[in-house]
Short mmCIF file of C-alpha atoms and ligand atoms in Angstrom, two decimals:
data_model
loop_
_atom_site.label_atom_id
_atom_site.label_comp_id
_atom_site.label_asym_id
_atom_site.label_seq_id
_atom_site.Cartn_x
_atom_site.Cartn_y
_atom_site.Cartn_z
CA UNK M 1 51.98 -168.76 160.51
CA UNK M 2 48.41 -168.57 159.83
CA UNK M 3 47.16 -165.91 157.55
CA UNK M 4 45.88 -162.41 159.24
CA UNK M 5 42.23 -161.96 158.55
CA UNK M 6 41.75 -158.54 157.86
CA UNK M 7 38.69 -156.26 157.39
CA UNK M 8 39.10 -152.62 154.77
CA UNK M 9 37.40 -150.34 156.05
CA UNK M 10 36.60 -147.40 153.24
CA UNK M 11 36.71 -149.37 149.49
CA UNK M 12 37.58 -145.90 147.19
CA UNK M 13 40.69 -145.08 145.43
CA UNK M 14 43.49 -146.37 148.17
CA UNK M 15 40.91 -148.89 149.95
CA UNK M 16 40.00 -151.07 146.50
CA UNK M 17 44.19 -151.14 146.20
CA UNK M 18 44.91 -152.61 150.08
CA UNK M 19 41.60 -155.03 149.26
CA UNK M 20 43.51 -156.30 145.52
CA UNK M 21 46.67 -156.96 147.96
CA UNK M 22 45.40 -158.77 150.37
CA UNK M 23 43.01 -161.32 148.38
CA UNK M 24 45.90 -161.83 146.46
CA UNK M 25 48.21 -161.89 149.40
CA UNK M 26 48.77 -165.63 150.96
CA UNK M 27 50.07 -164.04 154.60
CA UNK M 28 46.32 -162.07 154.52
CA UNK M 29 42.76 -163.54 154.37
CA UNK M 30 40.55 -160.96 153.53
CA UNK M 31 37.42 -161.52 155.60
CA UNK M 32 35.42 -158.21 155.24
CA UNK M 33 35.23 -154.85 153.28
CA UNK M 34 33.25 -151.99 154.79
CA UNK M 35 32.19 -148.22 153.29
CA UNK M 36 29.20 -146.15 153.80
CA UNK M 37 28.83 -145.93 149.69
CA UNK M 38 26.97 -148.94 148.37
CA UNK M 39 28.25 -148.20 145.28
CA UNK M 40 31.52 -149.06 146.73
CA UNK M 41 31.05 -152.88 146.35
CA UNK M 42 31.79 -152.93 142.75
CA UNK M 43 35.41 -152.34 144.06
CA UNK M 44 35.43 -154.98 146.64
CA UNK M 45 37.32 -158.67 145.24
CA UNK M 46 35.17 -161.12 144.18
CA UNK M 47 33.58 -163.45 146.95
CA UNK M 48 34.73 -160.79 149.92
CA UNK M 49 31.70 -159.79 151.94
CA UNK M 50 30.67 -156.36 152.08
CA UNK M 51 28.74 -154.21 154.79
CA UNK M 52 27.90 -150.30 155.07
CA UNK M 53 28.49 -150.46 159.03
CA UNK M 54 31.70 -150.68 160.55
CA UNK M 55 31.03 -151.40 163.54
CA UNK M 56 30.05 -154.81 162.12
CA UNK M 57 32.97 -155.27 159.93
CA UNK M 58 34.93 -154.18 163.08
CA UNK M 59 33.07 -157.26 164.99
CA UNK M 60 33.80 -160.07 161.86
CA UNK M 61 34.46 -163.22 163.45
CA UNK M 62 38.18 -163.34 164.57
CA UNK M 63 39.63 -160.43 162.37
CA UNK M 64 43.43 -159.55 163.34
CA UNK M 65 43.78 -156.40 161.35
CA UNK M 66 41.86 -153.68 159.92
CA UNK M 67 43.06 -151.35 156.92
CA UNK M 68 41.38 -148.01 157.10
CA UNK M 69 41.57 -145.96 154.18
CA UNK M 70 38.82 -143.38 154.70
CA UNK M 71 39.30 -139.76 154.16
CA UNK M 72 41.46 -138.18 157.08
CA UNK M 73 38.49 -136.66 158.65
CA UNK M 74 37.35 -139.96 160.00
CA UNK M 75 40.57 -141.48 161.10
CA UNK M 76 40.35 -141.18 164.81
CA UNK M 77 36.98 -142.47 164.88
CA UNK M 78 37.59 -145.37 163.05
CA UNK M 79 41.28 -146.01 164.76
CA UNK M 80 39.80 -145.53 168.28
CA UNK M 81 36.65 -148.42 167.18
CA UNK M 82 39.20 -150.45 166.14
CA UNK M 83 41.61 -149.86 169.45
CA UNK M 84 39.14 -150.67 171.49
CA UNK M 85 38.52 -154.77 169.73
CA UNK M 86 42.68 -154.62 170.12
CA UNK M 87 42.83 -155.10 166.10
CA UNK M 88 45.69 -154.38 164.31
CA UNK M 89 45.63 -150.97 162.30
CA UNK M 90 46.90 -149.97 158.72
CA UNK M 91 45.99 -146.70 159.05
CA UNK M 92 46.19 -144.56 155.33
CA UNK M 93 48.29 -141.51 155.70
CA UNK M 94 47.87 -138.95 156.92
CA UNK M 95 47.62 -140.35 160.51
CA UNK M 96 44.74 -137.22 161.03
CA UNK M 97 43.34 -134.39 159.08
CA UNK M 98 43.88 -131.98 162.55
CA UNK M 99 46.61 -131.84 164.91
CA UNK M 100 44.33 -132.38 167.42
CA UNK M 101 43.00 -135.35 166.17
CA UNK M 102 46.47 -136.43 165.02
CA UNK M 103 47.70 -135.75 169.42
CA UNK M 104 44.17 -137.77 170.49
CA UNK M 105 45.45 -140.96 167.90
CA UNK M 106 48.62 -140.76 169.09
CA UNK M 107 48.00 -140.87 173.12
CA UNK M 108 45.45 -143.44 172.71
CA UNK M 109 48.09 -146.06 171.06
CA UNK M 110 49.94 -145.32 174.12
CA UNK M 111 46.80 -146.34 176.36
CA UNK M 112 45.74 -149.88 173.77
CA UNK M 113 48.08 -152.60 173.11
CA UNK M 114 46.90 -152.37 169.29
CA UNK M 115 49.43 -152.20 166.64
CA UNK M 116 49.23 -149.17 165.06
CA UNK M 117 51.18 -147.86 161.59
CA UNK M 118 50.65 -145.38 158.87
CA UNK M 119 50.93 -145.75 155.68
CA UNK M 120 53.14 -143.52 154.13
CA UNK M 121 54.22 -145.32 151.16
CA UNK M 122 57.88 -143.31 150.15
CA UNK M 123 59.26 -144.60 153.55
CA UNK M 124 59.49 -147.94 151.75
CA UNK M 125 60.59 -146.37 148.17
CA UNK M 126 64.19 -147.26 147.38
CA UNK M 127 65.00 -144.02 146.19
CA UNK M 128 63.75 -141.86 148.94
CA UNK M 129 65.69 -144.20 151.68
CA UNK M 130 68.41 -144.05 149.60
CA UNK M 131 68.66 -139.97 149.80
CA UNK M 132 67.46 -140.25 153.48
CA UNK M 133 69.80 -142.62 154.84
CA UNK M 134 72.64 -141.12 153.56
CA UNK M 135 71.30 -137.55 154.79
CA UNK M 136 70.86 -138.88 158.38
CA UNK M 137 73.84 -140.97 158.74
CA UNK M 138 76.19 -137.91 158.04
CA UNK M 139 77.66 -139.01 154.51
CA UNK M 140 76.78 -135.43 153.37
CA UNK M 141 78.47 -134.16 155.92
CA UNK M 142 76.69 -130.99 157.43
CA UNK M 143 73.04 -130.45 155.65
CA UNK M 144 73.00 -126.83 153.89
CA UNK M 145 69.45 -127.03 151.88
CA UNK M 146 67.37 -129.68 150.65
CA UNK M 147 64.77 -129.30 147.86
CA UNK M 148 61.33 -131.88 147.53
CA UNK M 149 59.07 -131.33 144.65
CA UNK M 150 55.51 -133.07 144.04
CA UNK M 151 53.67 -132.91 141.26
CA UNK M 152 50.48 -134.76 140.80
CA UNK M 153 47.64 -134.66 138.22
CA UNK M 154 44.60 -131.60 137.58
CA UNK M 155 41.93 -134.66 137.66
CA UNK M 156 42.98 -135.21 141.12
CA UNK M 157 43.19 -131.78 143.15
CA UNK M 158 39.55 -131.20 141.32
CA UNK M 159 38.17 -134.05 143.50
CA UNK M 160 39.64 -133.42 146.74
CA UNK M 161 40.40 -129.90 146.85
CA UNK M 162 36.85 -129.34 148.84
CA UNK M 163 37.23 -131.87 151.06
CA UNK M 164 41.04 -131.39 152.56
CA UNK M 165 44.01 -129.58 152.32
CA UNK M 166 46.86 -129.74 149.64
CA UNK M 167 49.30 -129.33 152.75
CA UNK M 168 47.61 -132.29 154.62
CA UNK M 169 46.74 -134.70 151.78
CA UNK M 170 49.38 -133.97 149.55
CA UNK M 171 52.48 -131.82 150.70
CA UNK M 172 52.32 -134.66 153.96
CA UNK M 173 54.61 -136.88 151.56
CA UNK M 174 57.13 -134.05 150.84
CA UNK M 175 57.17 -132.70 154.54
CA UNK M 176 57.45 -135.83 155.98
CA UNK M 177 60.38 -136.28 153.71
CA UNK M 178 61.93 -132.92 154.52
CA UNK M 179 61.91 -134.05 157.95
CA UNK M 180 63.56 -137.88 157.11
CA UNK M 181 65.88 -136.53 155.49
CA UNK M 182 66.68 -133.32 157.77
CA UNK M 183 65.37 -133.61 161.42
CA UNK M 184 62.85 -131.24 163.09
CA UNK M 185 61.14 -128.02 161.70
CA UNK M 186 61.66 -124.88 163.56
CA UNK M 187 59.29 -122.38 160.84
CA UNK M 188 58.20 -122.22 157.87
CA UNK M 189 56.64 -119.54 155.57
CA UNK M 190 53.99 -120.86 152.55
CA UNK M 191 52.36 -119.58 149.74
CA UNK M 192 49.98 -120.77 147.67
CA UNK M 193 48.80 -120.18 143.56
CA UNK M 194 44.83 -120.31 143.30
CA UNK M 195 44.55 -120.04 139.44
CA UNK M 196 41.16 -121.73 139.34
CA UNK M 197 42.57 -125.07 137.99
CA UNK M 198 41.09 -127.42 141.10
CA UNK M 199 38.11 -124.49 141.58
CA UNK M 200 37.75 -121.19 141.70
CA UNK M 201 39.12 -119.69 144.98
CA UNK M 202 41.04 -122.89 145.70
CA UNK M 203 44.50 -123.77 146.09
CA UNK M 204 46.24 -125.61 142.70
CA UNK M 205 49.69 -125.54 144.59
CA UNK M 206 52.14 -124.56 147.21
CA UNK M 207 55.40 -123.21 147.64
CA UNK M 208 56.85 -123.04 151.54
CA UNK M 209 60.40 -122.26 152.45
CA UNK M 210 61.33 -124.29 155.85
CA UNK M 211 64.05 -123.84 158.30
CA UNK M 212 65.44 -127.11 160.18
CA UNK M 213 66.18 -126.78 163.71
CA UNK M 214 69.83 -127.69 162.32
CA UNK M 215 70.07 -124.81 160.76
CA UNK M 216 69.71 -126.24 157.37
CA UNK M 217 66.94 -124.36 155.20
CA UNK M 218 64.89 -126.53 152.32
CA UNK M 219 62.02 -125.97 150.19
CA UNK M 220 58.85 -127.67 148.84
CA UNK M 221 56.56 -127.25 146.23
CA UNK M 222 53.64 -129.33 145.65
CA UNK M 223 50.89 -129.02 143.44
CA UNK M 224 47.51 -131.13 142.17
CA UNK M 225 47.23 -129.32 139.04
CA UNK M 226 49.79 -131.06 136.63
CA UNK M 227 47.87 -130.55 133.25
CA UNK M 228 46.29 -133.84 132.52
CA UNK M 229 46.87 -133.17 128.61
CA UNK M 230 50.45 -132.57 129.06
CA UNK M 231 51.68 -135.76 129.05
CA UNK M 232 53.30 -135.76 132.39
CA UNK M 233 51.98 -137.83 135.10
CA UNK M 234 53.61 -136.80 138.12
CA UNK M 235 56.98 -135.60 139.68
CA UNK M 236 59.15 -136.42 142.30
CA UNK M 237 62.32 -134.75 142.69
CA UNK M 238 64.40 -134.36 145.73
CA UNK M 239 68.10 -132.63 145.92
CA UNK M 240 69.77 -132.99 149.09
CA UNK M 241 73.04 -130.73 149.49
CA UNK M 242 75.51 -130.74 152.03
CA UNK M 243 79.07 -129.91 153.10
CA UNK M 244 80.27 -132.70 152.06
CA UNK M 245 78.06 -134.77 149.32
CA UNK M 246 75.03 -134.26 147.43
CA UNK M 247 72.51 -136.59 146.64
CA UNK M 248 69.43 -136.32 144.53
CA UNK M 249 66.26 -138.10 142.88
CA UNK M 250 65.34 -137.35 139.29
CA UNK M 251 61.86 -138.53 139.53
CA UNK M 252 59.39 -137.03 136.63
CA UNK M 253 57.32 -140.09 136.01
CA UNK M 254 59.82 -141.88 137.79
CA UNK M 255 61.79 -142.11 134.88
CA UNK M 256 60.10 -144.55 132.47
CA UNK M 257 57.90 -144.23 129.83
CA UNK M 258 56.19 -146.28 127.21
CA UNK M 259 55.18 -144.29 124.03
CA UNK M 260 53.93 -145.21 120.88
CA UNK M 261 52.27 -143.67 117.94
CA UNK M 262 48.42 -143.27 118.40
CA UNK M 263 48.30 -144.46 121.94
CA UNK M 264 47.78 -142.99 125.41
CA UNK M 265 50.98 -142.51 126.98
CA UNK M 266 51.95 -145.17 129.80
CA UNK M 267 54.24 -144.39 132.45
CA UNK M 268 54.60 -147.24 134.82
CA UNK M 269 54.22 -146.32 137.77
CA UNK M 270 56.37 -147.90 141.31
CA UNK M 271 53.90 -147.35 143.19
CA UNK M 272 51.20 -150.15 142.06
CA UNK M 273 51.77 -152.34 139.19
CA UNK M 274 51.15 -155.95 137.80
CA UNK M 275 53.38 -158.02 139.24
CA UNK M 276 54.78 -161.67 137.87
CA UNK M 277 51.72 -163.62 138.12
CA UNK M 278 49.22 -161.03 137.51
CA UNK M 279 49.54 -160.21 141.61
CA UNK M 280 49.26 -156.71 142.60
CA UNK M 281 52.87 -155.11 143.03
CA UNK M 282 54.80 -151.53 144.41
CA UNK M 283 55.16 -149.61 147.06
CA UNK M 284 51.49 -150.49 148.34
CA UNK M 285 51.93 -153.67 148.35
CA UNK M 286 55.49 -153.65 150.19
CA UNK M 287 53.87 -151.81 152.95
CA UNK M 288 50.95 -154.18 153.26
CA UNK M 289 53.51 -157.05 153.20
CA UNK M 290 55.69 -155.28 155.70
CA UNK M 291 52.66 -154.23 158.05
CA UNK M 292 51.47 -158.10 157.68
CA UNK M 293 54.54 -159.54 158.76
CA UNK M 294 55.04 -157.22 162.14
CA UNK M 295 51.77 -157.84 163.47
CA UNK M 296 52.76 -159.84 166.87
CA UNK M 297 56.90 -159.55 165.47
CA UNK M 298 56.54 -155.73 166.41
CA UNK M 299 58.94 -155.68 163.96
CA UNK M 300 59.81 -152.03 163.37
CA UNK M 301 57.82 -149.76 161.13
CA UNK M 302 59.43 -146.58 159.29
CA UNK M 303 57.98 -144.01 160.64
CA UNK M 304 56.79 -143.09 163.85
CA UNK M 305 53.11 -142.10 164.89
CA UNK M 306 55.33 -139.35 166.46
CA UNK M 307 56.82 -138.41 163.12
CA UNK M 308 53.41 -138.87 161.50
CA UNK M 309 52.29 -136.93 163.46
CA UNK M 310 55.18 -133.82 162.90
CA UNK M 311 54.02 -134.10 159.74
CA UNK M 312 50.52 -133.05 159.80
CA UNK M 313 52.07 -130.44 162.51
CA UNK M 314 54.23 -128.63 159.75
CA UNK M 315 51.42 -129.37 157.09
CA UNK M 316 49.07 -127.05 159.94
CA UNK M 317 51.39 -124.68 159.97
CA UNK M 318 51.76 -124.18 156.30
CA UNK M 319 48.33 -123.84 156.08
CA UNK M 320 48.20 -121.26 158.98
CA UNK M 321 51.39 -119.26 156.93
CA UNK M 322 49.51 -119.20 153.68
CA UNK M 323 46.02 -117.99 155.47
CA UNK M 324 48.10 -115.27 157.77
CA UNK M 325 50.59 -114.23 155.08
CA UNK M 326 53.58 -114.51 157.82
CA UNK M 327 56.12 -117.15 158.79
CA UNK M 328 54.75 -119.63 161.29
CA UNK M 329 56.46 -121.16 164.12
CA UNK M 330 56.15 -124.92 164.86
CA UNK M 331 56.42 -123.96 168.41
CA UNK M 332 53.36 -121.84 168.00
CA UNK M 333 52.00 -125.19 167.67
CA UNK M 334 53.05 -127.19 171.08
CA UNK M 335 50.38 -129.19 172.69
N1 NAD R 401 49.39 -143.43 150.25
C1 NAD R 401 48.95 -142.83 149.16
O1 NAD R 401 49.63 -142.73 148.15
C2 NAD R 401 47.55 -142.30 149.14
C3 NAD R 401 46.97 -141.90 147.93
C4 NAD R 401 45.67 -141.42 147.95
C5 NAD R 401 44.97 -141.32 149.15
N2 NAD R 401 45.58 -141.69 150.31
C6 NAD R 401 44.85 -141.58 151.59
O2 NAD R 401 43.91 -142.64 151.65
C7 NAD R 401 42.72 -142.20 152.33
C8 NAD R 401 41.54 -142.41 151.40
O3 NAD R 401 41.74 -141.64 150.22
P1 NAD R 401 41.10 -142.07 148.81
O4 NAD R 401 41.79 -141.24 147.79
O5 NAD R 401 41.08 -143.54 148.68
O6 NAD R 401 39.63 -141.51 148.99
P2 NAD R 401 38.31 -142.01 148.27
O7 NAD R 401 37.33 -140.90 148.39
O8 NAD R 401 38.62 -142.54 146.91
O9 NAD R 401 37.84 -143.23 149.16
C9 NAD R 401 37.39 -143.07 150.48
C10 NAD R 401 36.27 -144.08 150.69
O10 NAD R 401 35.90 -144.05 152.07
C11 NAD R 401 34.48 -144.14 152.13
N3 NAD R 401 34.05 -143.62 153.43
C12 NAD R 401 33.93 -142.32 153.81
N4 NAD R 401 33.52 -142.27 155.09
C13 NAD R 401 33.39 -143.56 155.52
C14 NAD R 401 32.98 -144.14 156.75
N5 NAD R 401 32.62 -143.38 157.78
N6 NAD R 401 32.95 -145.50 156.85
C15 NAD R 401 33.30 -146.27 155.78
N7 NAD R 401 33.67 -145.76 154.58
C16 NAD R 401 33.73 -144.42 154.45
C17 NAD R 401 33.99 -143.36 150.94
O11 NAD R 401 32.65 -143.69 150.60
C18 NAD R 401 35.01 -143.74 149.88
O12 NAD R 401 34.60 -144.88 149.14
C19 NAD R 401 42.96 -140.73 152.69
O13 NAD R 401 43.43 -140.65 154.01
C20 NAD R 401 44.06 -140.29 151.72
O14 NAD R 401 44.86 -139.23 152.19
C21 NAD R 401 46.82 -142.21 150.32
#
């Protein structure tokens, strides 16, 4: 098969990692990288041509496939330009930064024959399906409560708590795998700590309790504000019990560390690392890999747009909780 040519579209923090994977990638031929910030060039691989419009990167000669990793708020803009030239779509998670624009995304891939996916990256971690897998296919017997914690540097709520939610950025990878593991959300109740770590008057982290339409109840707590002196890096913990089995993931700095006297701490991370080779390895690069091989296989993807969608639904309605100070309904929420 001939390699998909594929255009990035946004070239910051998750764009420069897609553009790494797919010069390096031989199913991918990188053909374009696009972002309105000249400065973003410095990020794009060497030799890859570069343009501040999308509409012409959109319009490269015979591209396959775009990966758009701007922020949220410009998702259905760039998904519906893309649509309409029938190109493939990586889309970053979350599929939309409003459920409204999440609903528009999702009934125009019904109306375009594009391939459309989001990325969210734990669908393709090994411990996540591991817990989720056995949580839907009833080895746990009857859910009673399930627990998802996520943890992620100060550095990083300080430059994004302005622009978008912790629920819709963040707390999207913990409610999306609440709802893997444990099926629909019928309410949920949130709270939220503004200690003026990510800015004063904004929100550092956030606790929500969530009942399943099961009848199972779980918890997450999510935060942007890990110290960045502390040492720890990030956390991912899940606990899953039910009647009959428990399952868990243990995941501060997803257990491994290299310390040494005098030097930064290094934690390698799963999610991106140097792989044999020198080429660009993880979780991000599994997905590209994955979403590079089902374009024309329709091979199947992990998650839904319909799921994707759920989860910027219950990531709304935390929001709407921790504003109103009362439990929310999902069905408050129905199109
Ligand atoms: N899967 C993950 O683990 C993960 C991690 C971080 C971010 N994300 C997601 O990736 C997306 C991007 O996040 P980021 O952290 O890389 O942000 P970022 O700010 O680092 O990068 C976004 C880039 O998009 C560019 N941009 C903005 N508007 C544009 C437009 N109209 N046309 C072209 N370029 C435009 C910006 O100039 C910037 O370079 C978000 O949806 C975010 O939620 C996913």
């Amino acid at each position: 098969m001939s390699a998909v040519k594929c255009a990035v579209v946004g070239v910051g923090m998750m764009g420069a990692k897609h553009a790494e994977i797919l010069a390096s990638s031989m199913a991918a031929e990188l053909v374009v990288c696009c972002d309105i910030d000249l400065e973003a060039a410095v990020r794009v691989p060497p030799g890859c041509p570069f343009t501040t419009d999308m509409e012409e990167a959109l319009d490269w000669p015979e591209l396959d496939a775009v990966f758009i990793a701007t922020p949220q708020q410009h998702h259905l803009l760039a998904v519906e330009s893309a649509m309409k030239r029938n190109l493939s779509i990586f889309l970053e998670k979350p599929i939309a930064d409003t459920l409204k624009a999440a609903d528009s995304i999702v009934d125009m891939s019904r109306r375009y024959a594009s391939t459309l996916v989001v990325g969210h990256m734990y669908r393709f971690d090994p411990r996540f399906r591991a817990v989720a897998l056995a949580a839907q296919g009833g080895q746990l017997g009857n859910l009673v409560h399930v627990s998802v914690r996520l943890f992620t540097p100060d550095f990083e709520g300080q430059a994004l708590a302005r622009r978008t939610t912790l629920a819709n950025e963040n707390a999207i990878h913990a409610i999306d795998t609440l709802h893997w593991i444990a099926g629909d959300v019928e309410r949920v109740y949130g709270e939220a700590s503004s200690t003026g770590v990510v800015g004063q008057g904004l929100p550092d982290s956030i606790v929500a309790t969530v009942r399943f339409r099961s009848g199972a109840v779980g918890s997450l707590q999510v935060d942007w504000a890990l110290p960045s002196g502390s040492g720890v890096q990030s956390v991912d913990d899940v606990f899953v019990v039910g009647s009959g089995g428990v399952c868990w993931i243990d995941g501060r700095d997803s257990g491994v560390a290299v310390l040494r006297n005098n030097h930064p701490a290094n934690f390698p991370s799963p999610l991106w690392y140097e792989g044999p080779g020198g080429r660009p390895s993880g979780l991000y690069q599994l997905e590209d890999d994955y979403f590079l091989a089902a374009i024309g296989s329709r091979a199947p993807w992990p998650i839904s747009l319909e799921e994707a969608r759920a989860a910027v639904a219950v990531g709304t309605a935390i929001d709407m909780s921790i504003a109103q100070r009362r439990p929310v309904e999902l069905s408050e929420l129905a199109r």
